[in-house]
PDB file of C-alpha atoms in Angstrom:
ATOM      1  CA  MET B 483     126.310 122.108 117.755  1.00  0.00           C
ATOM      2  CA  ALA B 484     124.565 119.869 120.242  1.00  0.00           C
ATOM      3  CA  VAL B 485     121.007 120.716 121.147  1.00  0.00           C
ATOM      4  CA  SER B 486     118.706 119.304 123.819  1.00  0.00           C
ATOM      5  CA  ARG B 487     115.441 117.602 122.950  1.00  0.00           C
ATOM      6  CA  THR B 488     113.555 120.307 124.833  1.00  0.00           C
ATOM      7  CA  ARG B 489     115.283 123.084 122.931  1.00  0.00           C
ATOM      8  CA  LEU B 490     114.725 121.366 119.568  1.00  0.00           C
ATOM      9  CA  ILE B 491     111.005 121.118 120.330  1.00  0.00           C
ATOM     10  CA  GLU B 492     111.023 124.861 121.034  1.00  0.00           C
ATOM     11  CA  LEU B 493     112.895 125.667 117.818  1.00  0.00           C
ATOM     12  CA  ILE B 494     110.572 123.508 115.724  1.00  0.00           C
ATOM     13  CA  GLY B 495     107.474 124.757 117.502  1.00  0.00           C
ATOM     14  CA  LEU B 496     106.227 121.209 117.948  1.00  0.00           C
ATOM     15  CA  ASP B 497     102.622 121.476 119.114  1.00  0.00           C
ATOM     16  CA  GLU B 498     100.864 118.141 118.702  1.00  0.00           C
ATOM     17  CA  PRO B 499      97.117 118.575 118.130  1.00  0.00           C
ATOM     18  CA  ALA B 500      94.539 116.280 119.675  1.00  0.00           C
ATOM     19  CA  VAL B 501      93.703 113.349 117.387  1.00  0.00           C
ATOM     20  CA  GLU B 502      90.372 111.605 116.928  1.00  0.00           C
ATOM     21  CA  LEU B 503      89.242 108.922 114.485  1.00  0.00           C
ATOM     22  CA  VAL B 504      86.270 110.232 112.493  1.00  0.00           C
ATOM     23  CA  SER B 505      85.741 107.334 110.086  1.00  0.00           C
ATOM     24  CA  ALA B 506      87.406 104.231 108.677  1.00  0.00           C
ATOM     25  CA  ALA B 507      86.648 102.167 105.583  1.00  0.00           C
ATOM     26  CA  THR B 508      88.429  98.864 104.984  1.00  0.00           C
ATOM     27  CA  THR B 509      89.293  97.263 101.643  1.00  0.00           C
ATOM     28  CA  THR B 510      90.544  93.681 101.714  1.00  0.00           C
ATOM     29  CA  HIS B 511      93.134  92.364  99.267  1.00  0.00           C
ATOM     30  CA  ALA B 512      94.464  88.833  98.893  1.00  0.00           C
ATOM     31  CA  ASP B 513      97.111  89.127 101.600  1.00  0.00           C
ATOM     32  CA  TYR B 514      96.659  92.541 103.244  1.00  0.00           C
ATOM     33  CA  ALA B 515      94.030  95.120 104.136  1.00  0.00           C
ATOM     34  CA  VAL B 516      93.857  98.860 103.492  1.00  0.00           C
ATOM     35  CA  GLU B 517      92.029 101.232 105.812  1.00  0.00           C
ATOM     36  CA  THR B 518      91.079 104.662 104.512  1.00  0.00           C
ATOM     37  CA  LEU B 519      90.812 106.875 107.570  1.00  0.00           C
ATOM     38  CA  VAL B 520      89.608 110.342 108.387  1.00  0.00           C
ATOM     39  CA  LEU B 521      91.453 111.674 111.428  1.00  0.00           C
ATOM     40  CA  ARG B 522      90.551 114.924 113.116  1.00  0.00           C
ATOM     41  CA  LEU B 523      93.745 116.706 114.102  1.00  0.00           C
ATOM     42  CA  GLY B 524      92.663 119.611 116.265  1.00  0.00           C
ATOM     43  CA  ASP B 525      89.914 121.116 114.142  1.00  0.00           C
ATOM     44  CA  THR B 526      91.193 119.798 110.796  1.00  0.00           C
ATOM     45  CA  GLU B 527      90.065 116.562 109.156  1.00  0.00           C
ATOM     46  CA  VAL B 528      92.979 114.735 107.528  1.00  0.00           C
ATOM     47  CA  ARG B 529      93.125 111.655 105.317  1.00  0.00           C
ATOM     48  CA  GLY B 530      95.117 108.693 106.580  1.00  0.00           C
ATOM     49  CA  LEU B 531      95.916 105.509 104.703  1.00  0.00           C
ATOM     50  CA  LEU B 532      96.829 102.406 106.665  1.00  0.00           C
ATOM     51  CA  THR B 533      97.959  98.962 105.557  1.00  0.00           C
ATOM     52  CA  ARG B 534      98.001  95.891 107.770  1.00  0.00           C
ATOM     53  CA  PRO B 535      98.057  92.095 107.695  1.00  0.00           C
ATOM     54  CA  LEU B 536      94.644  90.477 107.282  1.00  0.00           C
ATOM     55  CA  ASN B 537      94.398  88.460 110.473  1.00  0.00           C
ATOM     56  CA  PRO B 538      96.909  89.660 113.055  1.00  0.00           C
ATOM     57  CA  ALA B 539      97.632  87.375 115.997  1.00  0.00           C
ATOM     58  CA  GLY B 540      97.995  89.914 118.783  1.00  0.00           C
ATOM     59  CA  PRO B 541      99.428  93.448 118.645  1.00  0.00           C
ATOM     60  CA  LEU B 542     101.878  94.001 115.792  1.00  0.00           C
ATOM     61  CA  PRO B 543     104.906  96.211 115.202  1.00  0.00           C
ATOM     62  CA  ALA B 544     104.078  99.353 113.259  1.00  0.00           C
ATOM     63  CA  ILE B 545     105.635 101.892 110.912  1.00  0.00           C
ATOM     64  CA  LEU B 546     104.836 105.602 110.851  1.00  0.00           C
ATOM     65  CA  TYR B 547     105.372 106.454 107.186  1.00  0.00           C
ATOM     66  CA  GLY B 548     106.378 109.964 106.171  1.00  0.00           C
ATOM     67  CA  HIS B 549     105.483 110.583 102.551  1.00  0.00           C
ATOM     68  CA  SER B 550     107.840 112.429 100.235  1.00  0.00           C
ATOM     69  CA  HIS B 551     107.587 115.762  98.407  1.00  0.00           C
ATOM     70  CA  GLY B 552     108.917 115.515  94.849  1.00  0.00           C
ATOM     71  CA  GLY B 553     106.490 118.216  93.735  1.00  0.00           C
ATOM     72  CA  GLY B 554     103.679 115.668  93.962  1.00  0.00           C
ATOM     73  CA  TYR B 555     101.275 117.864  95.873  1.00  0.00           C
ATOM     74  CA  ALA B 556      98.235 115.858  94.778  1.00  0.00           C
ATOM     75  CA  ILE B 557      99.748 112.558  95.991  1.00  0.00           C
ATOM     76  CA  GLY B 558     100.458 112.837  99.695  1.00  0.00           C
ATOM     77  CA  ALA B 559      99.600 109.717 101.687  1.00  0.00           C
ATOM     78  CA  ALA B 560      98.601 107.867  98.498  1.00  0.00           C
ATOM     79  CA  GLU B 561     102.327 107.248  98.033  1.00  0.00           C
ATOM     80  CA  LEU B 562     101.907 104.396 100.521  1.00  0.00           C
ATOM     81  CA  LEU B 563      99.677 102.543  98.040  1.00  0.00           C
ATOM     82  CA  ASP B 564     100.681 103.946  94.657  1.00  0.00           C
ATOM     83  CA  GLY B 565     104.431 104.470  95.115  1.00  0.00           C
ATOM     84  CA  ARG B 566     106.584 107.080  93.374  1.00  0.00           C
ATOM     85  CA  ASP B 567     108.991 106.826  90.463  1.00  0.00           C
ATOM     86  CA  TYR B 568     111.922 106.960  92.900  1.00  0.00           C
ATOM     87  CA  LEU B 569     110.640 104.051  95.004  1.00  0.00           C
ATOM     88  CA  VAL B 570     111.236 100.430  94.044  1.00  0.00           C
ATOM     89  CA  ASP B 571     107.492  99.828  94.425  1.00  0.00           C
ATOM     90  CA  PRO B 572     104.714 100.889  96.842  1.00  0.00           C
ATOM     91  CA  LEU B 573     105.690 100.111 100.407  1.00  0.00           C
ATOM     92  CA  GLY B 574     102.264  99.760 102.036  1.00  0.00           C
ATOM     93  CA  PRO B 575     101.619  96.227 100.771  1.00  0.00           C
ATOM     94  CA  VAL B 576     105.279  95.287 101.346  1.00  0.00           C
ATOM     95  CA  PHE B 577     105.160  96.327 104.998  1.00  0.00           C
ATOM     96  CA  ALA B 578     101.811  94.580 105.523  1.00  0.00           C
ATOM     97  CA  ARG B 579     103.111  91.306 104.098  1.00  0.00           C
ATOM     98  CA  ALA B 580     106.125  91.647 106.419  1.00  0.00           C
ATOM     99  CA  GLY B 581     103.789  91.891 109.410  1.00  0.00           C
ATOM    100  CA  TYR B 582     103.596  95.647 110.078  1.00  0.00           C
ATOM    101  CA  VAL B 583     100.722  98.043 110.548  1.00  0.00           C
ATOM    102  CA  THR B 584     101.726 101.136 108.546  1.00  0.00           C
ATOM    103  CA  LEU B 585     100.149 104.589 108.596  1.00  0.00           C
ATOM    104  CA  ALA B 586     100.655 107.602 106.351  1.00  0.00           C
ATOM    105  CA  ILE B 587      98.702 110.853 106.566  1.00  0.00           C
ATOM    106  CA  ASP B 588      98.503 113.759 104.154  1.00  0.00           C
ATOM    107  CA  MET B 589     100.932 116.425 105.242  1.00  0.00           C
ATOM    108  CA  PRO B 590      99.752 120.052 105.003  1.00  0.00           C
ATOM    109  CA  VAL B 591      99.575 121.194 101.314  1.00  0.00           C
ATOM    110  CA  PHE B 592      99.651 117.591 100.064  1.00  0.00           C
ATOM    111  CA  GLY B 593      97.052 115.039  99.000  1.00  0.00           C
ATOM    112  CA  GLU B 594      93.575 116.049 100.059  1.00  0.00           C
ATOM    113  CA  ARG B 595      95.108 119.074 101.829  1.00  0.00           C
ATOM    114  CA  SER B 596      96.565 120.567  98.628  1.00  0.00           C
ATOM    115  CA  ASP B 597      94.019 123.392  98.470  1.00  0.00           C
ATOM    116  CA  VAL B 598      96.744 125.907  99.327  1.00  0.00           C
ATOM    117  CA  SER B 599     100.219 126.187  97.849  1.00  0.00           C
ATOM    118  CA  GLU B 600     103.393 125.361  99.757  1.00  0.00           C
ATOM    119  CA  SER B 601     104.607 128.913  99.266  1.00  0.00           C
ATOM    120  CA  ALA B 602     101.400 130.527 100.557  1.00  0.00           C
ATOM    121  CA  ALA B 603     101.189 128.220 103.584  1.00  0.00           C
ATOM    122  CA  ALA B 604     104.873 128.646 104.484  1.00  0.00           C
ATOM    123  CA  LYS B 605     104.827 132.436 104.120  1.00  0.00           C
ATOM    124  CA  ALA B 606     101.721 132.817 106.287  1.00  0.00           C
ATOM    125  CA  LEU B 607     103.216 130.671 109.038  1.00  0.00           C
ATOM    126  CA  LEU B 608     106.586 132.429 108.891  1.00  0.00           C
ATOM    127  CA  TRP B 609     104.841 135.773 109.364  1.00  0.00           C
ATOM    128  CA  MET B 610     103.248 134.298 112.499  1.00  0.00           C
ATOM    129  CA  GLY B 611     106.590 133.110 113.855  1.00  0.00           C
ATOM    130  CA  LYS B 612     105.945 129.491 112.906  1.00  0.00           C
ATOM    131  CA  SER B 613     107.014 127.164 110.091  1.00  0.00           C
ATOM    132  CA  LEU B 614     105.323 124.780 107.698  1.00  0.00           C
ATOM    133  CA  PHE B 615     107.670 121.999 108.762  1.00  0.00           C
ATOM    134  CA  GLY B 616     106.749 122.602 112.378  1.00  0.00           C
ATOM    135  CA  GLN B 617     103.103 122.100 111.424  1.00  0.00           C
ATOM    136  CA  MET B 618     103.973 118.946 109.479  1.00  0.00           C
ATOM    137  CA  LEU B 619     105.922 117.488 112.394  1.00  0.00           C
ATOM    138  CA  SER B 620     103.133 118.348 114.830  1.00  0.00           C
ATOM    139  CA  ASP B 621     100.592 116.527 112.642  1.00  0.00           C
ATOM    140  CA  HIS B 622     103.001 113.597 112.235  1.00  0.00           C
ATOM    141  CA  ALA B 623     103.223 113.353 116.042  1.00  0.00           C
ATOM    142  CA  ALA B 624      99.424 113.234 116.241  1.00  0.00           C
ATOM    143  CA  ALA B 625      99.391 110.426 113.661  1.00  0.00           C
ATOM    144  CA  LEU B 626     101.862 108.573 115.881  1.00  0.00           C
ATOM    145  CA  THR B 627      99.501 108.990 118.833  1.00  0.00           C
ATOM    146  CA  TYR B 628      96.656 107.480 116.814  1.00  0.00           C
ATOM    147  CA  LEU B 629      98.850 104.621 115.612  1.00  0.00           C
ATOM    148  CA  ALA B 630     100.136 103.831 119.117  1.00  0.00           C
ATOM    149  CA  GLY B 631      96.575 103.706 120.445  1.00  0.00           C
ATOM    150  CA  ARG B 632      95.274 101.082 118.015  1.00  0.00           C
ATOM    151  CA  ASN B 633      94.388  97.689 119.456  1.00  0.00           C
ATOM    152  CA  ASP B 634      96.345  95.902 116.726  1.00  0.00           C
ATOM    153  CA  VAL B 635      99.573  97.849 117.396  1.00  0.00           C
ATOM    154  CA  ASP B 636     102.234  97.208 120.023  1.00  0.00           C
ATOM    155  CA  PRO B 637     103.113 100.760 121.160  1.00  0.00           C
ATOM    156  CA  ASP B 638     106.584  99.618 122.203  1.00  0.00           C
ATOM    157  CA  ARG B 639     107.425  98.469 118.666  1.00  0.00           C
ATOM    158  CA  ILE B 640     106.774 101.485 116.442  1.00  0.00           C
ATOM    159  CA  GLY B 641     109.350 102.660 113.933  1.00  0.00           C
ATOM    160  CA  ALA B 642     109.492 105.513 111.430  1.00  0.00           C
ATOM    161  CA  PHE B 643     110.387 105.452 107.747  1.00  0.00           C
ATOM    162  CA  GLY B 644     110.550 107.966 104.934  1.00  0.00           C
ATOM    163  CA  ILE B 645     112.357 109.009 101.786  1.00  0.00           C
ATOM    164  CA  SER B 646     113.257 112.610 100.912  1.00  0.00           C
ATOM    165  CA  MET B 647     110.856 114.922 102.814  1.00  0.00           C
ATOM    166  CA  GLY B 648     109.609 111.808 104.588  1.00  0.00           C
ATOM    167  CA  SER B 649     113.174 111.093 105.659  1.00  0.00           C
ATOM    168  CA  THR B 650     113.449 114.400 107.486  1.00  0.00           C
ATOM    169  CA  LEU B 651     109.961 113.998 108.962  1.00  0.00           C
ATOM    170  CA  SER B 652     110.991 110.601 110.286  1.00  0.00           C
ATOM    171  CA  TYR B 653     114.314 111.320 111.931  1.00  0.00           C
ATOM    172  CA  TRP B 654     113.430 114.774 113.219  1.00  0.00           C
ATOM    173  CA  LEU B 655     110.282 113.449 114.885  1.00  0.00           C
ATOM    174  CA  ALA B 656     112.255 110.511 116.307  1.00  0.00           C
ATOM    175  CA  ALA B 657     114.742 113.011 117.726  1.00  0.00           C
ATOM    176  CA  MET B 658     111.899 114.710 119.599  1.00  0.00           C
ATOM    177  CA  ASP B 659     109.637 111.742 120.385  1.00  0.00           C
ATOM    178  CA  PRO B 660     111.050 108.657 122.164  1.00  0.00           C
ATOM    179  CA  ARG B 661     107.911 106.667 121.286  1.00  0.00           C
ATOM    180  CA  LEU B 662     109.631 105.913 117.987  1.00  0.00           C
ATOM    181  CA  LYS B 663     111.870 102.954 118.764  1.00  0.00           C
ATOM    182  CA  ALA B 664     113.776 102.744 115.464  1.00  0.00           C
ATOM    183  CA  VAL B 665     114.050 104.942 112.381  1.00  0.00           C
ATOM    184  CA  ALA B 666     115.210 104.324 108.820  1.00  0.00           C
ATOM    185  CA  HIS B 667     115.578 107.350 106.542  1.00  0.00           C
ATOM    186  CA  LEU B 668     116.576 107.654 102.896  1.00  0.00           C
ATOM    187  CA  CYS B 669     117.957 110.447 100.729  1.00  0.00           C
ATOM    188  CA  CYS B 670     117.889 113.535 102.936  1.00  0.00           C
ATOM    189  CA  PHE B 671     120.599 113.349 105.632  1.00  0.00           C
ATOM    190  CA  ALA B 672     123.021 116.216 105.129  1.00  0.00           C
ATOM    191  CA  ASP B 673     124.513 119.109 107.064  1.00  0.00           C
ATOM    192  CA  GLN B 674     122.430 122.113 106.040  1.00  0.00           C
ATOM    193  CA  ALA B 675     125.105 124.715 106.748  1.00  0.00           C
ATOM    194  CA  THR B 676     127.331 122.837 104.309  1.00  0.00           C
ATOM    195  CA  MET B 677     124.460 122.707 101.806  1.00  0.00           C
ATOM    196  CA  ILE B 678     124.353 126.518 101.939  1.00  0.00           C
ATOM    197  CA  GLU B 679     128.140 126.668 101.589  1.00  0.00           C
ATOM    198  CA  LEU B 680     127.906 124.475  98.478  1.00  0.00           C
ATOM    199  CA  GLY B 681     124.930 126.346  97.043  1.00  0.00           C
ATOM    200  CA  ALA B 682     122.855 123.145  97.206  1.00  0.00           C
ATOM    201  CA  HIS B 683     120.267 124.187  99.783  1.00  0.00           C
ATOM    202  CA  ASP B 684     117.777 125.574  97.269  1.00  0.00           C
ATOM    203  CA  GLY B 685     116.955 122.021  96.207  1.00  0.00           C
ATOM    204  CA  HIS B 686     114.783 121.846  99.326  1.00  0.00           C
ATOM    205  CA  GLY B 687     111.310 123.321  99.385  1.00  0.00           C
ATOM    206  CA  ILE B 688     110.456 126.323 101.521  1.00  0.00           C
ATOM    207  CA  TYR B 689     108.514 123.965 103.817  1.00  0.00           C
ATOM    208  CA  MET B 690     111.790 122.904 105.446  1.00  0.00           C
ATOM    209  CA  MET B 691     112.988 126.352 106.491  1.00  0.00           C
ATOM    210  CA  ILE B 692     113.050 126.716 110.310  1.00  0.00           C
ATOM    211  CA  PRO B 693     113.959 130.284 111.358  1.00  0.00           C
ATOM    212  CA  GLY B 694     117.078 130.389 113.521  1.00  0.00           C
ATOM    213  CA  LEU B 695     117.696 126.632 113.454  1.00  0.00           C
ATOM    214  CA  LEU B 696     121.239 126.736 112.093  1.00  0.00           C
ATOM    215  CA  ALA B 697     122.321 129.234 114.726  1.00  0.00           C
ATOM    216  CA  GLU B 698     121.912 126.414 117.251  1.00  0.00           C
ATOM    217  CA  THR B 699     122.060 123.031 115.535  1.00  0.00           C
ATOM    218  CA  ASP B 700     122.007 121.055 112.289  1.00  0.00           C
ATOM    219  CA  ALA B 701     121.089 117.652 110.867  1.00  0.00           C
ATOM    220  CA  GLY B 702     123.786 115.583 112.597  1.00  0.00           C
ATOM    221  CA  PRO B 703     123.119 116.762 116.147  1.00  0.00           C
ATOM    222  CA  ILE B 704     119.378 116.405 115.551  1.00  0.00           C
ATOM    223  CA  ALA B 705     119.821 112.793 114.458  1.00  0.00           C
ATOM    224  CA  ALA B 706     122.131 112.261 117.454  1.00  0.00           C
ATOM    225  CA  LEU B 707     119.168 112.824 119.779  1.00  0.00           C
ATOM    226  CA  ILE B 708     117.794 109.476 118.568  1.00  0.00           C
ATOM    227  CA  ALA B 709     120.717 107.588 120.148  1.00  0.00           C
ATOM    228  CA  PRO B 710     120.929 104.915 121.406  1.00  0.00           C
ATOM    229  CA  ARG B 711     117.744 103.886 119.566  1.00  0.00           C
ATOM    230  CA  PRO B 712     118.477 102.091 116.270  1.00  0.00           C
ATOM    231  CA  GLN B 713     118.941 104.300 113.206  1.00  0.00           C
ATOM    232  CA  LEU B 714     119.602 103.463 109.559  1.00  0.00           C
ATOM    233  CA  VAL B 715     120.813 106.227 107.234  1.00  0.00           C
ATOM    234  CA  CYS B 716     120.687 105.543 103.480  1.00  0.00           C
ATOM    235  CA  ILE B 717     122.109 107.982 100.942  1.00  0.00           C
ATOM    236  CA  GLY B 718     123.157 107.965  97.295  1.00  0.00           C
ATOM    237  CA  GLN B 719     126.534 109.515  96.640  1.00  0.00           C
ATOM    238  CA  ALA B 720     125.232 111.147  93.424  1.00  0.00           C
ATOM    239  CA  ASP B 721     122.183 112.659  95.143  1.00  0.00           C
ATOM    240  CA  HIS B 722     122.102 116.468  94.802  1.00  0.00           C
ATOM    241  CA  LEU B 723     120.296 116.696  98.163  1.00  0.00           C
ATOM    242  CA  THR B 724     123.034 114.781  99.985  1.00  0.00           C
ATOM    243  CA  PRO B 725     126.420 115.984  98.653  1.00  0.00           C
ATOM    244  CA  PRO B 726     129.246 113.851 100.071  1.00  0.00           C
ATOM    245  CA  LEU B 727     130.821 116.705 102.066  1.00  0.00           C
ATOM    246  CA  ALA B 728     127.463 117.569 103.671  1.00  0.00           C
ATOM    247  CA  VAL B 729     126.863 113.911 104.541  1.00  0.00           C
ATOM    248  CA  ALA B 730     130.359 113.518 105.984  1.00  0.00           C
ATOM    249  CA  ARG B 731     129.938 116.527 108.273  1.00  0.00           C
ATOM    250  CA  ALA B 732     126.494 115.404 109.436  1.00  0.00           C
ATOM    251  CA  TRP B 733     127.792 111.887 110.071  1.00  0.00           C
ATOM    252  CA  ALA B 734     130.736 113.268 112.072  1.00  0.00           C
ATOM    253  CA  ASP B 735     128.202 114.916 114.393  1.00  0.00           C
ATOM    254  CA  LEU B 736     125.985 111.823 114.594  1.00  0.00           C
ATOM    255  CA  GLU B 737     128.396 108.909 114.982  1.00  0.00           C
ATOM    256  CA  PRO B 738     129.877 109.832 118.404  1.00  0.00           C
ATOM    257  CA  ALA B 739     126.384 109.706 119.937  1.00  0.00           C
ATOM    258  CA  TYR B 740     126.407 105.944 119.335  1.00  0.00           C
ATOM    259  CA  ALA B 741     129.773 105.258 121.002  1.00  0.00           C
ATOM    260  CA  ALA B 742     128.046 103.124 123.635  1.00  0.00           C
ATOM    261  CA  ALA B 743     125.821 101.327 121.089  1.00  0.00           C
ATOM    262  CA  PRO B 744     127.702 101.282 117.765  1.00  0.00           C
ATOM    263  CA  ASP B 745     125.700  98.373 116.385  1.00  0.00           C
ATOM    264  CA  ASN B 746     122.544 100.494 116.540  1.00  0.00           C
ATOM    265  CA  LEU B 747     123.789 102.940 113.902  1.00  0.00           C
ATOM    266  CA  GLN B 748     124.102 101.957 110.248  1.00  0.00           C
ATOM    267  CA  LEU B 749     125.055 103.924 107.132  1.00  0.00           C
ATOM    268  CA  LEU B 750     124.374 102.703 103.603  1.00  0.00           C
ATOM    269  CA  SER B 751     126.154 104.953 101.107  1.00  0.00           C
ATOM    270  CA  GLU B 752     125.732 103.851  97.481  1.00  0.00           C
ATOM    271  CA  PRO B 753     128.153 105.097  94.788  1.00  0.00           C
ATOM    272  CA  GLY B 754     126.568 106.479  91.630  1.00  0.00           C
ATOM    273  CA  ILE B 755     123.067 106.521  93.092  1.00  0.00           C
ATOM    274  CA  GLY B 756     120.914 109.638  92.959  1.00  0.00           C
ATOM    275  CA  HIS B 757     117.766 110.630  94.810  1.00  0.00           C
ATOM    276  CA  ARG B 758     116.004 107.278  94.842  1.00  0.00           C
ATOM    277  CA  GLU B 759     115.470 104.024  96.661  1.00  0.00           C
ATOM    278  CA  THR B 760     117.324 100.993  95.339  1.00  0.00           C
ATOM    279  CA  PRO B 761     116.837  97.248  95.824  1.00  0.00           C
ATOM    280  CA  THR B 762     119.884  97.390  98.104  1.00  0.00           C
ATOM    281  CA  SER B 763     118.459 100.128 100.343  1.00  0.00           C
ATOM    282  CA  ARG B 764     115.056  98.403 100.333  1.00  0.00           C
ATOM    283  CA  ALA B 765     116.619  95.156 101.551  1.00  0.00           C
ATOM    284  CA  ALA B 766     118.695  96.982 104.175  1.00  0.00           C
ATOM    285  CA  MET B 767     115.623  98.815 105.476  1.00  0.00           C
ATOM    286  CA  LEU B 768     113.484  95.678 105.749  1.00  0.00           C
ATOM    287  CA  ALA B 769     116.302  93.805 107.512  1.00  0.00           C
ATOM    288  CA  PHE B 770     116.778  96.775 109.866  1.00  0.00           C
ATOM    289  CA  PHE B 771     113.159  96.819 110.976  1.00  0.00           C
ATOM    290  CA  ALA B 772     113.015  93.030 111.230  1.00  0.00           C
ATOM    291  CA  ASN B 773     115.997  93.180 113.573  1.00  0.00           C
ATOM    292  CA  HIS B 774     114.896  96.144 115.693  1.00  0.00           C
ATOM    293  CA  LEU B 775     111.095  95.978 115.850  1.00  0.00           C
TER     294      LEU B 775
END
């Protein structure tokens, strides 16, 4: 079910708030720097964590990092520096050493914004005709605006990356926002109607529920809106959030969108791998961004 970018924005309720830098504190390590930011998104102050090379020579490519869920409500953007048990190791320093400026912000109900539960936040927004994921994506878009406006960032070379919830944040925002020039996403690309058919959809949190979405579109057509911009999809064939049938149906909707640019679409499907990053997917992701940013 194809959907236009304009219609997807309406379905999601994307409403990017104004963004303003409130404060920044820099910590220097041997071969990279960390900036702890406070960004005002609309009328809400939000923590951002940013990693970068120490002495950049001119504007650099950048990565908008969508942190994962995993029930780690207290973690949020700190994933960039501390990692998770399903990541090979923390990606902030890795991206900085590879020459990228990388930004993660706390999504609503995570990190320093975990003063309300996911259930309470989602239910309140649903009653108001909105969704928690719509709020997350709107805040993620504002983080992109901040990132693109930095003096050390080349706004024409910004990509998006995420695993699990961060995967969906990354490719859905890229579908709606052409400022993202390339996107790599891990462990969450699957046709949601098929997930319901298989009884696998309840593995997702309530944050992801968009009222009426599946009446008009699904994961594959959403990802297709990124075309012809480069896209890397990484899944584990033993991942309960990406059952093979659901991946196959989503891929069947996505692949035709790249008929004119087949080299810009890549799929890494690893047998026996569950919901986690692997050294193979890490290497594929770094090579992807090196090639496309």
